[in-house]
Short mmCIF file of N, CA and C in Angstrom, two decimals:
data_model
loop_
_atom_site.label_atom_id
_atom_site.label_comp_id
_atom_site.label_asym_id
_atom_site.label_seq_id
_atom_site.Cartn_x
_atom_site.Cartn_y
_atom_site.Cartn_z
N MET N 1 11.83 -3.08 -17.17
CA MET N 1 12.26 -2.53 -15.87
C MET N 1 11.78 -1.58 -15.40
N ASP N 2 11.51 -0.14 -16.17
CA ASP N 2 11.09 0.98 -16.17
C ASP N 2 9.43 0.99 -15.52
N GLU N 3 8.87 0.02 -16.44
CA GLU N 3 7.43 -0.17 -15.99
C GLU N 3 7.21 -0.67 -14.47
N LEU N 4 8.07 -1.64 -13.88
CA LEU N 4 8.14 -2.06 -12.89
C LEU N 4 8.79 -0.67 -11.50
N LYS N 5 9.28 -0.54 -12.19
CA LYS N 5 9.70 0.87 -10.98
C LYS N 5 8.75 1.60 -10.93
N THR N 6 7.90 2.03 -12.04
CA THR N 6 6.69 3.02 -12.24
C THR N 6 5.21 2.19 -11.29
N LYS N 7 5.18 1.03 -11.36
CA LYS N 7 4.30 -0.10 -10.63
C LYS N 7 4.44 0.34 -8.97
N ILE N 8 6.07 -0.21 -8.50
CA ILE N 8 6.47 0.16 -7.24
C ILE N 8 5.78 1.56 -6.51
N LYS N 9 6.37 2.66 -7.40
CA LYS N 9 6.09 3.94 -6.82
C LYS N 9 4.27 4.27 -6.65
N GLU N 10 3.63 3.59 -7.99
CA GLU N 10 2.35 3.52 -7.36
C GLU N 10 1.47 2.63 -6.39
N TYR N 11 2.42 1.65 -6.08
CA TYR N 11 1.85 1.09 -5.02
C TYR N 11 1.90 1.74 -3.77
N GLY N 12 3.22 2.08 -3.86
CA GLY N 12 3.91 3.02 -2.54
C GLY N 12 2.89 4.22 -2.41
N ARG N 13 2.75 4.96 -3.07
CA ARG N 13 1.62 6.12 -2.93
C ARG N 13 0.58 5.64 -2.66
N ILE N 14 0.26 4.44 -3.34
CA ILE N 14 -1.78 4.05 -2.72
C ILE N 14 -1.34 3.76 -1.25
N ALA N 15 -0.29 2.97 -1.14
CA ALA N 15 -0.31 2.37 0.33
C ALA N 15 -0.35 3.59 1.38
N ALA N 16 0.75 4.48 1.23
CA ALA N 16 0.76 5.73 1.94
C ALA N 16 -0.63 6.62 2.19
N SER N 17 -1.54 6.73 1.15
CA SER N 17 -2.55 7.52 0.59
C SER N 17 -3.45 6.70 1.50
N LEU N 18 -3.70 5.45 1.67
CA LEU N 18 -4.85 4.83 2.18
C LEU N 18 -4.36 4.52 3.88
N SER N 19 -3.04 4.58 4.12
CA SER N 19 -3.07 4.83 5.65
C SER N 19 -2.83 5.81 6.44
N ARG N 20 -2.87 7.16 5.36
CA ARG N 20 -3.04 8.42 6.05
C ARG N 20 -4.82 8.45 6.14
N GLN N 21 -5.61 8.37 4.70
CA GLN N 21 -7.02 8.25 5.32
C GLN N 21 -7.39 7.64 6.55
N ALA N 22 -6.70 6.52 6.89
CA ALA N 22 -6.88 5.42 7.84
C ALA N 22 -7.00 6.40 9.15
N ARG N 23 -5.80 7.13 9.23
CA ARG N 23 -5.33 7.58 10.32
C ARG N 23 -6.03 9.11 10.56
N SER N 24 -6.36 9.39 9.57
CA SER N 24 -7.42 10.51 9.85
C SER N 24 -8.91 10.55 10.49
N ILE N 25 -9.12 9.23 10.12
CA ILE N 25 -10.80 8.64 10.57
C ILE N 25 -10.90 8.53 11.90
N PRO N 26 -11.77 9.26 12.86
CA PRO N 26 -11.57 9.06 14.11
C PRO N 26 -12.43 7.25 14.34
N VAL N 27 -11.72 7.02 15.61
CA VAL N 27 -12.35 5.52 15.97
C VAL N 27 -13.97 5.07 16.50
N GLU N 28 -14.66 6.51 16.88
CA GLU N 28 -15.32 6.39 17.17
C GLU N 28 -16.91 7.55 16.08
N PRO N 29 -17.94 6.86 15.77
CA PRO N 29 -18.39 5.47 16.01
C PRO N 29 -18.40 4.32 15.38
N LYS N 30 -18.78 3.39 15.67
CA LYS N 30 -18.35 1.85 15.15
C LYS N 30 -18.39 2.02 13.71
N GLU N 31 -18.96 2.60 13.14
CA GLU N 31 -19.02 2.40 11.68
C GLU N 31 -17.40 3.12 11.24
N ASN N 32 -16.82 3.84 11.64
CA ASN N 32 -15.96 4.47 11.64
C ASN N 32 -14.69 3.56 11.48
N ARG N 33 -14.92 2.69 12.84
CA ARG N 33 -13.79 1.45 12.92
C ARG N 33 -13.74 0.98 11.88
N LYS N 34 -14.93 0.54 11.17
CA LYS N 34 -14.85 -0.38 10.21
C LYS N 34 -14.08 -0.01 9.26
N ARG N 35 -14.63 1.01 8.67
CA ARG N 35 -14.22 1.93 7.69
C ARG N 35 -12.62 1.84 7.98
N LYS N 36 -12.27 2.60 8.84
CA LYS N 36 -10.70 2.66 9.49
C LYS N 36 -9.98 1.48 8.82
N LEU N 37 -10.62 0.34 9.75
CA LEU N 37 -9.65 -1.13 9.42
C LEU N 37 -9.74 -1.72 7.88
N ASP N 38 -10.84 -1.49 7.45
CA ASP N 38 -10.66 -1.64 5.91
C ASP N 38 -9.65 -1.12 5.26
N LEU N 39 -9.55 0.30 5.45
CA LEU N 39 -8.75 1.10 4.83
C LEU N 39 -7.03 0.44 5.04
N MET N 40 -7.00 0.27 6.39
CA MET N 40 -5.61 -0.42 7.06
C MET N 40 -5.48 -1.48 6.05
N ARG N 41 -6.21 -2.34 5.98
CA ARG N 41 -6.58 -3.68 5.21
C ARG N 41 -5.64 -3.54 3.80
N GLN N 42 -6.43 -2.43 3.07
CA GLN N 42 -5.87 -1.89 1.97
C GLN N 42 -4.74 -1.59 1.58
N ALA N 43 -4.35 -0.59 2.76
CA ALA N 43 -2.88 -0.44 2.75
C ALA N 43 -2.14 -1.39 2.77
N THR N 44 -2.38 -2.40 3.66
CA THR N 44 -1.41 -3.38 3.74
C THR N 44 -1.24 -4.06 2.50
N GLU N 45 -2.39 -4.37 2.01
CA GLU N 45 -1.99 -5.26 0.85
C GLU N 45 -1.11 -4.21 -0.44
N ALA N 46 -1.43 -2.96 -0.61
CA ALA N 46 -0.76 -2.22 -1.52
C ALA N 46 0.48 -2.54 -1.05
N SER N 47 0.87 -2.11 0.28
CA SER N 47 2.37 -2.57 0.50
C SER N 47 2.80 -4.02 0.01
N LYS N 48 2.42 -5.00 0.19
CA LYS N 48 2.59 -6.16 -0.09
C LYS N 48 3.15 -6.27 -1.07
N GLN N 49 1.73 -5.71 -1.94
CA GLN N 49 2.19 -5.54 -3.07
C GLN N 49 3.46 -5.12 -4.14
N CYS N 50 3.88 -3.95 -3.00
CA CYS N 50 4.80 -3.07 -3.67
C CYS N 50 6.26 -3.89 -3.23
N GLN N 51 6.29 -4.50 -2.02
CA GLN N 51 7.46 -5.33 -1.69
C GLN N 51 7.88 -6.64 -2.42
N ALA N 52 6.70 -7.18 -3.03
CA ALA N 52 6.66 -8.34 -4.12
C ALA N 52 7.52 -7.81 -5.26
N LEU N 53 6.95 -6.57 -5.85
CA LEU N 53 7.52 -5.81 -6.62
C LEU N 53 9.16 -5.48 -6.96
N ILE N 54 9.16 -4.98 -5.77
CA ILE N 54 10.63 -4.82 -5.42
C ILE N 54 11.82 -6.09 -5.43
N GLN N 55 11.00 -6.97 -4.67
CA GLN N 55 11.73 -8.29 -5.03
C GLN N 55 12.03 -8.81 -6.46
N GLU N 56 11.08 -8.47 -7.43
CA GLU N 56 11.24 -8.52 -8.31
C GLU N 56 12.21 -7.86 -9.06
N LEU N 57 12.18 -6.75 -8.38
CA LEU N 57 13.11 -5.81 -9.57
C LEU N 57 14.18 -6.00 -9.32
N LYS N 58 14.65 -6.62 -7.80
CA LYS N 58 16.17 -6.91 -7.75
C LYS N 58 16.23 -8.07 -8.19
N ARG N 59 15.41 -9.29 -8.25
CA ARG N 59 15.68 -10.43 -9.20
C ARG N 59 16.27 -9.99 -10.72
N GLN N 60 15.58 -9.17 -10.91
CA GLN N 60 15.97 -8.90 -12.66
C GLN N 60 17.28 -8.13 -12.47
N GLN N 61 17.74 -7.22 -11.67
CA GLN N 61 18.88 -6.56 -11.54
C GLN N 61 19.84 -7.59 -11.75
N VAL N 62 19.90 -8.78 -10.59
CA VAL N 62 21.27 -9.33 -10.32
C VAL N 62 20.86 -10.29 -11.65
N SER N 63 20.15 -10.47 -12.57
CA SER N 63 20.42 -11.49 -13.57
C SER N 63 20.83 -10.73 -15.12
#
């Protein structure tokens, strides 16, 4: 269970970091826009992983 909590924290940090990086990139020129979108996709994916791990942790705590 501690390993799961560690992974949750890690994915949360990754998602926050990627999101911060994306916000710091200006929208122009077009190359920046693509980079920004890519970072946001990665942040969303990390967030989804984090949410899935949280659900798993909740399931384990109930059992």
